[in-house]
Short mmCIF file of C-alpha atoms in Angstrom, two decimals:
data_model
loop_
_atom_site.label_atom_id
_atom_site.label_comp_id
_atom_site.label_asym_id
_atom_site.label_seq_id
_atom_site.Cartn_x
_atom_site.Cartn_y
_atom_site.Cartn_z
CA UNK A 1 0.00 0.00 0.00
CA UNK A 2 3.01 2.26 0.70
CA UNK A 3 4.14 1.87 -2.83
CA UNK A 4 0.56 2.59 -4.24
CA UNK A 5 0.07 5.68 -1.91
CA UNK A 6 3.57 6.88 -3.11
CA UNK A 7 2.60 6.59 -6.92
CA UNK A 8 -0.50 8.33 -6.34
CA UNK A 9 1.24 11.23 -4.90
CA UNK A 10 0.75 13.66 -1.56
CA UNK A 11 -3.09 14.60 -2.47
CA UNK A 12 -5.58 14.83 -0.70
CA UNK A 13 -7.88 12.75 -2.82
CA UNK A 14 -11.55 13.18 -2.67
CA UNK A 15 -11.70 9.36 -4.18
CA UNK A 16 -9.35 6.30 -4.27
CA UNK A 17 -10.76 3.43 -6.31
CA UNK A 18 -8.74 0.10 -6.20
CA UNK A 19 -8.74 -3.19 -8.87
CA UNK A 20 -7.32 -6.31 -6.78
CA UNK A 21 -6.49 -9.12 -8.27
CA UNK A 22 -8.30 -11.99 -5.71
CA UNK A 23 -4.63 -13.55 -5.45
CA UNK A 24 -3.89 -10.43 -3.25
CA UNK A 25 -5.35 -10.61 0.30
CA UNK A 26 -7.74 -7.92 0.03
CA UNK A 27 -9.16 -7.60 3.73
CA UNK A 28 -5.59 -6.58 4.45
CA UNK A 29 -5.47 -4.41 1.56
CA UNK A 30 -8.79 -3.05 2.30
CA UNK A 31 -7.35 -1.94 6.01
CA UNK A 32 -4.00 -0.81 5.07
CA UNK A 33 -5.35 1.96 2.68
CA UNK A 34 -7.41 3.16 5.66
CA UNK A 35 -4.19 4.50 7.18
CA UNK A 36 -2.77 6.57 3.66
CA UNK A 37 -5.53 8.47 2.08
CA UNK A 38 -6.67 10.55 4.95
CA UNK A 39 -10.80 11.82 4.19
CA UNK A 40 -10.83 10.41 0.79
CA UNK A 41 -13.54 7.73 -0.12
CA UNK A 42 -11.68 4.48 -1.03
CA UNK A 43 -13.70 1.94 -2.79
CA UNK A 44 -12.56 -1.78 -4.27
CA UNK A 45 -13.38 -4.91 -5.32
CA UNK A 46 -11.70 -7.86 -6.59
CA UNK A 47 -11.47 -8.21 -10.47
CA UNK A 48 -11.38 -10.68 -13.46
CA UNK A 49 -7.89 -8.82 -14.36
CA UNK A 50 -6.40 -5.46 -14.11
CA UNK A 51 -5.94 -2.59 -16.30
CA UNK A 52 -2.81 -0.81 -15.70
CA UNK A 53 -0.82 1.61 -17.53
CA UNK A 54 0.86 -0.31 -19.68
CA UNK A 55 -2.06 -1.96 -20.54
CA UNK A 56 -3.70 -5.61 -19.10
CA UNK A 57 -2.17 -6.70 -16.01
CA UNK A 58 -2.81 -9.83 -13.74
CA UNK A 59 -1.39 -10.42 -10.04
CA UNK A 60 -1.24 -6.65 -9.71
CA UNK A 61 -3.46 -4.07 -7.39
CA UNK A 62 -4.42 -0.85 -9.99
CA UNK A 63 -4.92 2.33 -8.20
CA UNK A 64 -6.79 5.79 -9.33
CA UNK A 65 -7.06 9.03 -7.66
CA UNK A 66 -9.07 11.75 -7.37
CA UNK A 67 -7.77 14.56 -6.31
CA UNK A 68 -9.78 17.16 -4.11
CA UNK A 69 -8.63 20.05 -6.34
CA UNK A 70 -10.59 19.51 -9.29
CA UNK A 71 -12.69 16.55 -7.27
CA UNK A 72 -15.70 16.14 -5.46
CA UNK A 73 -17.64 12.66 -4.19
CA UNK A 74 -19.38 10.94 -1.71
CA UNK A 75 -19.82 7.14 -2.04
CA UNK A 76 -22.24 4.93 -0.35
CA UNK A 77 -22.46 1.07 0.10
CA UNK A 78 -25.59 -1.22 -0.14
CA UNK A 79 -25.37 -4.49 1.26
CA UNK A 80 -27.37 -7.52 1.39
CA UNK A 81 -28.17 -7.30 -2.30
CA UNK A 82 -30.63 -10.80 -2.09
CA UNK A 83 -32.63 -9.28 0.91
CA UNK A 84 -33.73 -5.88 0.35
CA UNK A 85 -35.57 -4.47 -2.14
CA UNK A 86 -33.13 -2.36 -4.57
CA UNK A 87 -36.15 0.38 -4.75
CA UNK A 88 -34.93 1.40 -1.06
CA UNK A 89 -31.60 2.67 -2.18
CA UNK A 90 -33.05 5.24 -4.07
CA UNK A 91 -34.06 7.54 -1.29
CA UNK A 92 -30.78 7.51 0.62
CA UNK A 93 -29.10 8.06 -2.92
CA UNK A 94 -31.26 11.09 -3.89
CA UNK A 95 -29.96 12.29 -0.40
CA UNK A 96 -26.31 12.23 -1.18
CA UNK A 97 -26.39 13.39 -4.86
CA UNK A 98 -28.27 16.50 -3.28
CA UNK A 99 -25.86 17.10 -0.63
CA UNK A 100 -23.12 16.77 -2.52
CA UNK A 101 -24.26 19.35 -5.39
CA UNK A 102 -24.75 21.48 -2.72
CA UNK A 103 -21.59 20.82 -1.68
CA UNK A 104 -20.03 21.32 -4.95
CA UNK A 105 -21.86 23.68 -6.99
CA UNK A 106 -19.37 24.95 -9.22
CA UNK A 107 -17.99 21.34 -9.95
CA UNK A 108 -20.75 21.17 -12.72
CA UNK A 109 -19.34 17.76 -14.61
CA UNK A 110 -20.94 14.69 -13.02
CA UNK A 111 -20.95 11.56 -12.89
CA UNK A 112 -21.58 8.02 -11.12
CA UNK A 113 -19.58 5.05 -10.65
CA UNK A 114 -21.30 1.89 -9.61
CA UNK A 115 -18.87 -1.37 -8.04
CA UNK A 116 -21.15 -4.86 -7.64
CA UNK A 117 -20.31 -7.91 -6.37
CA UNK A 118 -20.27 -10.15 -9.89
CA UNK A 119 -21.89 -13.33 -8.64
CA UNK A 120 -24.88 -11.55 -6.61
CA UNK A 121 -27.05 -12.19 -10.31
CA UNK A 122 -28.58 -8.58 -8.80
CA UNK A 123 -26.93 -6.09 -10.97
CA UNK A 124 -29.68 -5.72 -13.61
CA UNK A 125 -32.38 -5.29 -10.71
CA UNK A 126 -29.78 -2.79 -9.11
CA UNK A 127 -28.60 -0.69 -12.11
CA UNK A 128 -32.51 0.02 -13.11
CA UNK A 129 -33.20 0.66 -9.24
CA UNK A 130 -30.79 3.68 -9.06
CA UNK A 131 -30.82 5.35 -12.74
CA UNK A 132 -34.60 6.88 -11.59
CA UNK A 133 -32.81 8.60 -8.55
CA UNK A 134 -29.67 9.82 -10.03
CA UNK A 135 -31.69 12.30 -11.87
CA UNK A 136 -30.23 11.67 -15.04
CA UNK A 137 -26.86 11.50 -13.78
CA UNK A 138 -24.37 9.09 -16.02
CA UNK A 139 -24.02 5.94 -14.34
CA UNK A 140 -21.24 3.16 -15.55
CA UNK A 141 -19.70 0.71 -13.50
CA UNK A 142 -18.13 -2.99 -13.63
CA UNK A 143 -19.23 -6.36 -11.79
CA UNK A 144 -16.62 -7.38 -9.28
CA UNK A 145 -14.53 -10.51 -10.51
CA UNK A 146 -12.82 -13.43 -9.13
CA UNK A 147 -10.54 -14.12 -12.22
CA UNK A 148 -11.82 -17.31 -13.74
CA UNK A 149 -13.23 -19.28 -10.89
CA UNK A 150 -16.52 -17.69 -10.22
CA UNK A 151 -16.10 -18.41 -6.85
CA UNK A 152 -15.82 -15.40 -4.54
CA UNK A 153 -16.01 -11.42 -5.11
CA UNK A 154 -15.57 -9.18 -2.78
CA UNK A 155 -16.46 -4.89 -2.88
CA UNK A 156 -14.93 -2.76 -0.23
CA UNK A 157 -15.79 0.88 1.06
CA UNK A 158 -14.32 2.96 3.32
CA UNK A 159 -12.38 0.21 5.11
CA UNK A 160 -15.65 -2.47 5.17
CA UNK A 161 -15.31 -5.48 2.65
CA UNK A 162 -18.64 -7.11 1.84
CA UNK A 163 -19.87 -9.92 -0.28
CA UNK A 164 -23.57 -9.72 -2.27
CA UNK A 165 -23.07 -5.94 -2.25
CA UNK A 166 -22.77 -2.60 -4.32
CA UNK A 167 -20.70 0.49 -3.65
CA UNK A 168 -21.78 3.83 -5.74
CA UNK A 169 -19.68 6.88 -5.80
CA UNK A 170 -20.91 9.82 -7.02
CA UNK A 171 -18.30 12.31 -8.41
CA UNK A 172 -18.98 16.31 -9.10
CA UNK A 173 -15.35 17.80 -11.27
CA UNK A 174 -14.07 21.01 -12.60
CA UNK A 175 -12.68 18.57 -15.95
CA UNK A 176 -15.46 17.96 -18.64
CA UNK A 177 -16.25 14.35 -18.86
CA UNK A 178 -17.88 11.88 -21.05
CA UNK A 179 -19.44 8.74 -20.00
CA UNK A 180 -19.84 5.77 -22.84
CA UNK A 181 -19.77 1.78 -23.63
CA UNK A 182 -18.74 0.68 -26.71
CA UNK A 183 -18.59 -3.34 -28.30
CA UNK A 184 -17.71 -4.61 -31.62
CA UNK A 185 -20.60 -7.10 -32.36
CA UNK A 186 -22.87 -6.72 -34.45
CA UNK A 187 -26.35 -8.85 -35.07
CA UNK A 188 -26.98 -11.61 -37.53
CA UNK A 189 -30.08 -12.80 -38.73
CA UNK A 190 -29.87 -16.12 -36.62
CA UNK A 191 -32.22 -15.98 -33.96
CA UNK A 192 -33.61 -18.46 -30.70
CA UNK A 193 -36.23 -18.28 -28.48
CA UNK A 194 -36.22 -18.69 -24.86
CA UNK A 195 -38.79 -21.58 -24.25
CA UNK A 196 -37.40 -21.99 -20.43
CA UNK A 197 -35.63 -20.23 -18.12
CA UNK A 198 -35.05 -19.70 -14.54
CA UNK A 199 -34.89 -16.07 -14.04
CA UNK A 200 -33.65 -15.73 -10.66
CA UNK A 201 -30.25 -17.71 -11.30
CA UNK A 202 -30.00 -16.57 -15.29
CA UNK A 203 -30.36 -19.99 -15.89
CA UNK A 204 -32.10 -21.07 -19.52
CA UNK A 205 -33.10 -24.45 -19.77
CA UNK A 206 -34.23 -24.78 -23.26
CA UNK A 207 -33.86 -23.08 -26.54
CA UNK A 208 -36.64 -23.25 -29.83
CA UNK A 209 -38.09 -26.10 -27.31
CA UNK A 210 -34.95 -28.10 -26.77
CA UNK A 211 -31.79 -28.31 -24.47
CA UNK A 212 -30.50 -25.05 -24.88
CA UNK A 213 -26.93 -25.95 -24.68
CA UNK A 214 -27.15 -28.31 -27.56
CA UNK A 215 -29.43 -26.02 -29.16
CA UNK A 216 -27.36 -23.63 -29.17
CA UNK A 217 -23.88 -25.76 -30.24
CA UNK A 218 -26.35 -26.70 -33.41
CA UNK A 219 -26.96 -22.87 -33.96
CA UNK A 220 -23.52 -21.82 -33.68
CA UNK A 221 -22.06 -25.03 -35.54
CA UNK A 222 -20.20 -26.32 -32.46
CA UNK A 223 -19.66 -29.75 -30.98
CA UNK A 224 -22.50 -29.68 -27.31
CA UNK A 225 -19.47 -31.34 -25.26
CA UNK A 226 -17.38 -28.96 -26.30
CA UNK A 227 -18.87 -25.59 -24.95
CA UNK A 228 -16.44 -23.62 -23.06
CA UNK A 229 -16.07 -19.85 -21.89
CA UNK A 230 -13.65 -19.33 -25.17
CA UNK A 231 -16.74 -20.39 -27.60
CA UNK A 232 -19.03 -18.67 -25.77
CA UNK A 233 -16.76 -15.49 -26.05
CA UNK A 234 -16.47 -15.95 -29.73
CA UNK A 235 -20.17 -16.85 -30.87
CA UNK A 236 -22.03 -13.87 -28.51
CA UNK A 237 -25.56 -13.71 -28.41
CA UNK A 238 -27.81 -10.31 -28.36
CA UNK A 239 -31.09 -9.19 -27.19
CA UNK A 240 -32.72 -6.52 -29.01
CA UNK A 241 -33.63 -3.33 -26.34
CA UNK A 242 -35.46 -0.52 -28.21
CA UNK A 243 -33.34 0.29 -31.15
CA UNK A 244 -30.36 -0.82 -29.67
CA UNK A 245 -28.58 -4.24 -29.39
CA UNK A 246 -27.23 -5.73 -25.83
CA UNK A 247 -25.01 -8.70 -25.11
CA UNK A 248 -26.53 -11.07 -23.26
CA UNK A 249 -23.00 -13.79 -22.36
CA UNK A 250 -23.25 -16.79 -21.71
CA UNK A 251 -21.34 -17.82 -18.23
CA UNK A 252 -21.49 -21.88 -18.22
CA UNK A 253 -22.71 -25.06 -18.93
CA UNK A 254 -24.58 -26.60 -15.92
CA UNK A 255 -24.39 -30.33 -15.03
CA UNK A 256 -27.94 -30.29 -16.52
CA UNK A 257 -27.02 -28.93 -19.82
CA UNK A 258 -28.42 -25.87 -19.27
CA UNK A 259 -26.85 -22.24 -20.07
CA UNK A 260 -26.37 -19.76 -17.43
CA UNK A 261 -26.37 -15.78 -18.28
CA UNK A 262 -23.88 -13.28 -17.00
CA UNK A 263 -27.00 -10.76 -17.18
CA UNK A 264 -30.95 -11.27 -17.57
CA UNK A 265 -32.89 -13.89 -19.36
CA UNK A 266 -36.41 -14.69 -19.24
CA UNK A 267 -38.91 -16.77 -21.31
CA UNK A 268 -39.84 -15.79 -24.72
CA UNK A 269 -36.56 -13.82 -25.22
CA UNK A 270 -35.58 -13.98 -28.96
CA UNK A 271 -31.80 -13.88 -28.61
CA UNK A 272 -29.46 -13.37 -31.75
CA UNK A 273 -25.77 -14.47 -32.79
CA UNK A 274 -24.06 -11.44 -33.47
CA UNK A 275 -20.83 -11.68 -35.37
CA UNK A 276 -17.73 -9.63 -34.46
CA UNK A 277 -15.78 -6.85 -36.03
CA UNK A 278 -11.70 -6.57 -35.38
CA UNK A 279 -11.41 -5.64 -31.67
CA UNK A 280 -8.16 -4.42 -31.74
CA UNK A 281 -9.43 -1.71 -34.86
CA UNK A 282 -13.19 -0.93 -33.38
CA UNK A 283 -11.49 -0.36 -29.96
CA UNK A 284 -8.66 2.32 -31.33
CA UNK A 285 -10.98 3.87 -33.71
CA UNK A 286 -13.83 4.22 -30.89
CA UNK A 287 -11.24 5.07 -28.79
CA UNK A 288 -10.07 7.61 -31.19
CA UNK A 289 -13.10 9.47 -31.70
CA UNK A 290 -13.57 10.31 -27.84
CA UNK A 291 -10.51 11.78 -28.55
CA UNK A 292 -12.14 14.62 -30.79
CA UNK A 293 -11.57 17.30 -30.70
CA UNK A 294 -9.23 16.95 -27.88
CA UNK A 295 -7.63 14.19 -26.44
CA UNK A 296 -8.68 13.10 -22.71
CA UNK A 297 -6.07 12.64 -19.78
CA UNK A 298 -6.97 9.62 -19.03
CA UNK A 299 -10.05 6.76 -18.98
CA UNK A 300 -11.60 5.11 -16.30
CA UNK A 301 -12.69 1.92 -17.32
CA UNK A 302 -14.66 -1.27 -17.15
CA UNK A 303 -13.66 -3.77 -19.80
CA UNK A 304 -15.36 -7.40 -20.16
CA UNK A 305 -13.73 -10.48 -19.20
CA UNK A 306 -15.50 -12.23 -22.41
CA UNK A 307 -13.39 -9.31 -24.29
CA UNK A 308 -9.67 -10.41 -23.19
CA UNK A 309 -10.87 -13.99 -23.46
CA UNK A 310 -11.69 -13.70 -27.44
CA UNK A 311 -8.67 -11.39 -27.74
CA UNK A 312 -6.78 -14.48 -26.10
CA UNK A 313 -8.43 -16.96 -28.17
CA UNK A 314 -7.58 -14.60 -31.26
CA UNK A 315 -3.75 -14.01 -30.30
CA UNK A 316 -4.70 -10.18 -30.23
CA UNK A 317 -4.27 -9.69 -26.18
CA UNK A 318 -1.15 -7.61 -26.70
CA UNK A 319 -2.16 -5.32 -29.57
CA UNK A 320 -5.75 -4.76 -27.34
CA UNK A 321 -3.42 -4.34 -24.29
CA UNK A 322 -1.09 -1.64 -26.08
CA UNK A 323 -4.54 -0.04 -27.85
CA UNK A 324 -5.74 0.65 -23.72
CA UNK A 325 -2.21 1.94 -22.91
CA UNK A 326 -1.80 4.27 -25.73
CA UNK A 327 -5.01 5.82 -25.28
CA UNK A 328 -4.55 5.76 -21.17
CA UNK A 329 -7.41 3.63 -20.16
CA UNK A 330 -6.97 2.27 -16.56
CA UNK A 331 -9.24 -0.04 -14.64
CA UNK A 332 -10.42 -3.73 -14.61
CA UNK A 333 -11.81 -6.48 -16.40
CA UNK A 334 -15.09 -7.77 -15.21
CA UNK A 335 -17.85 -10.18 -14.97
CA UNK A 336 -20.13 -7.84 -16.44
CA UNK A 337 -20.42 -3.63 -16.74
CA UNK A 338 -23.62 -1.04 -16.04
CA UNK A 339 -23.92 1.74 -18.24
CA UNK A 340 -27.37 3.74 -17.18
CA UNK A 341 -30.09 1.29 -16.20
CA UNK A 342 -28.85 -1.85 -17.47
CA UNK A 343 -26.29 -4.70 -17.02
CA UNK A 344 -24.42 -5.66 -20.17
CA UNK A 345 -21.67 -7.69 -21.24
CA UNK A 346 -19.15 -8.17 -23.84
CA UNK A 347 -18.39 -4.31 -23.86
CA UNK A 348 -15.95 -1.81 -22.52
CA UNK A 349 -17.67 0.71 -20.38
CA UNK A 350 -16.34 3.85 -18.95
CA UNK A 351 -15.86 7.44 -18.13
CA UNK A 352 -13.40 10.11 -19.82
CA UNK A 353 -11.72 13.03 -18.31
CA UNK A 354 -10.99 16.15 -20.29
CA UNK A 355 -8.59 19.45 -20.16
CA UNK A 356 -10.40 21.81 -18.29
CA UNK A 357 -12.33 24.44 -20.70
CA UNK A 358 -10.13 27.51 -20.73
CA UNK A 359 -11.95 30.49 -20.01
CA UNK A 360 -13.02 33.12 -23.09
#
């Protein structure tokens, strides 16, 4: 922590956030920061990978800071995700985005950044829950990871560290900032119907009427007992929202033969396969245009596991890596990202910071 607090400089920060790998013991990490960053905020979670610098890191603890100069925020944490209704957030949030533009009136760029715990299946009921009471605040975020093991994740505010929980910082700056999600896929005309499904658990159980797992290895031309996270990452399916298109990943195969969602399913969903464009080119050119007509000074962002998993599976992980260095995105890779009121997946979600407008 000594080294991280060092890196980040004297401050003060109004925010820390920090991307653990889980191989780092994160309780401990969680109570060490409480002793560097004075009044700041410091908010966590355990990831599916880091973002650092120099692009995609593993093993490693990424740090960002916020600093009180140009930097406003108040965060707040919302526990026991399965028990309580995510409606009764909303009161306690309108309270603190209030406050804190009273707080921070001149600070007129805002936005919010929203940390859940990745295997709580509650981030699509949670993510529509608190859009209504950020009064049309930006929200992004990322679902907290546990590398590849789906085992454990982990969130962490202000020295607590909770399981089946949310933390949601809301940020008022001087800097102009824009708040996006990009993904390369694009939608076929090969559709399938949800015929089952188990909502609660993401779980669909059949597919055009039959075992949806080997319904959908006949869709996608792919062996049943062959399904793994690296076809699933490479034949994506999408569920039409409005006029827009949204991933909807696949986690797993179940004992059963089922297919369980990173995000929402539900009976009588007509899913697509979408088809992919280059990463590595639709990243730097989408990339590229947030850079018109100025270049930000850095990116904050939330970047699918699925992604660095077909960019593995396509021997493109360094040129992705090196497009996220070169265009200074930091953050972590996730089991999911919120952008507004919904959970999506397969996309790179995030928020970027601009010179500040100089005056006349």
């Amino acid at each position: 922590m000594a080294v991280l607090a060092e890196e980040l400089g004297p401050g003060p920060f109004a925010l820390v956030c920090l991307f653990a790998s889980p191989e780092c013991r994160f309780a401990e990490l969680i109570a060490g920061a409480e002793n560097f960053f004075g009044e700041a905020h410091v908010m966590a979670c355990t990831t599916a990978g880091e973002i650092g610098r120099a692009g995609y890191a593993e093993g490693r603890v990424v740090a960002v800071a916020f600093p009180s100069a140009a930097f406003s925020a108040t965060a707040l944490m919302m526990d026991h995700l399965a028990e309580r209704d995510a409606q009764s957030f909303g009161a306690r949030l309108v309270r603190e985005r209030l406050a804190l533009a009273e707080r921070a009136p001149d600070r007129t760029s805002v936005f919010a950044f929203l940390l859940v715990d990745g295997l709580s299946l509650k981030e699509d009921i949670l993510a529509a829950a608190l859009s209504p009471a950020l009064g049309g605040v930006p929200l992004f975020g990322g679902s907290a990871g546990d590398g590849v093991d789906f085992a454990r994740t982990r969130v962490a505010l202000d020295g607590v560290v909770a399981q089946d929980a949310a933390v949601l910082a809301l940020v008022r700056t001087t800097l102009p900032t824009r708040v996006f999600s990009l993904d390369h896929l694009l939608p076929t005309d090969e559709r399938m119907v949800v015929t089952e499904a188990d909502p609660k658990a993401r779980i669909v159980k059949s597919i055009n009427a039959e075992p949806a797992a080997r319904e959908y290895a006949r869709i996608v031309g792919k062996d049943p007992d062959q399904l793994d996270t690296f076809t699933f990452a490479a034949h994506p399916v999408v569920v039409r929202i409005g006029a827009e298109h949204h991933v909807r990943a696949i986690q797993r195969v179940t004992e059963e033969g089922d297919l369980q969602f990173f995000s929402a399913i539900d009976e009588g969903m007509v899913l697509t396969v979408a088809e992919k464009q280059d990463i590595v080119a639709h990243l730097d050119a989408e990339l590229g245009a947030l850079a018109e007509p100025v270049a930000p000074l850095g990116i904050l962002g939330c970047d699918c596991l699925l992604r660095r998993i077909e960019a593995e599976q396509a021997q493109t992980v360094r040129a992705l890596s090196d497009t996220l260095a070169r265009h200074r995105v930091v953050g972590f890779s996730t089991y999911g990202e919120q952008f507004g009121p919904l959970h999506v997946n397969q996309t790179i979600t995030g928020v970027a910071f601009y010179p500040p407008v100089e005056a006349g």
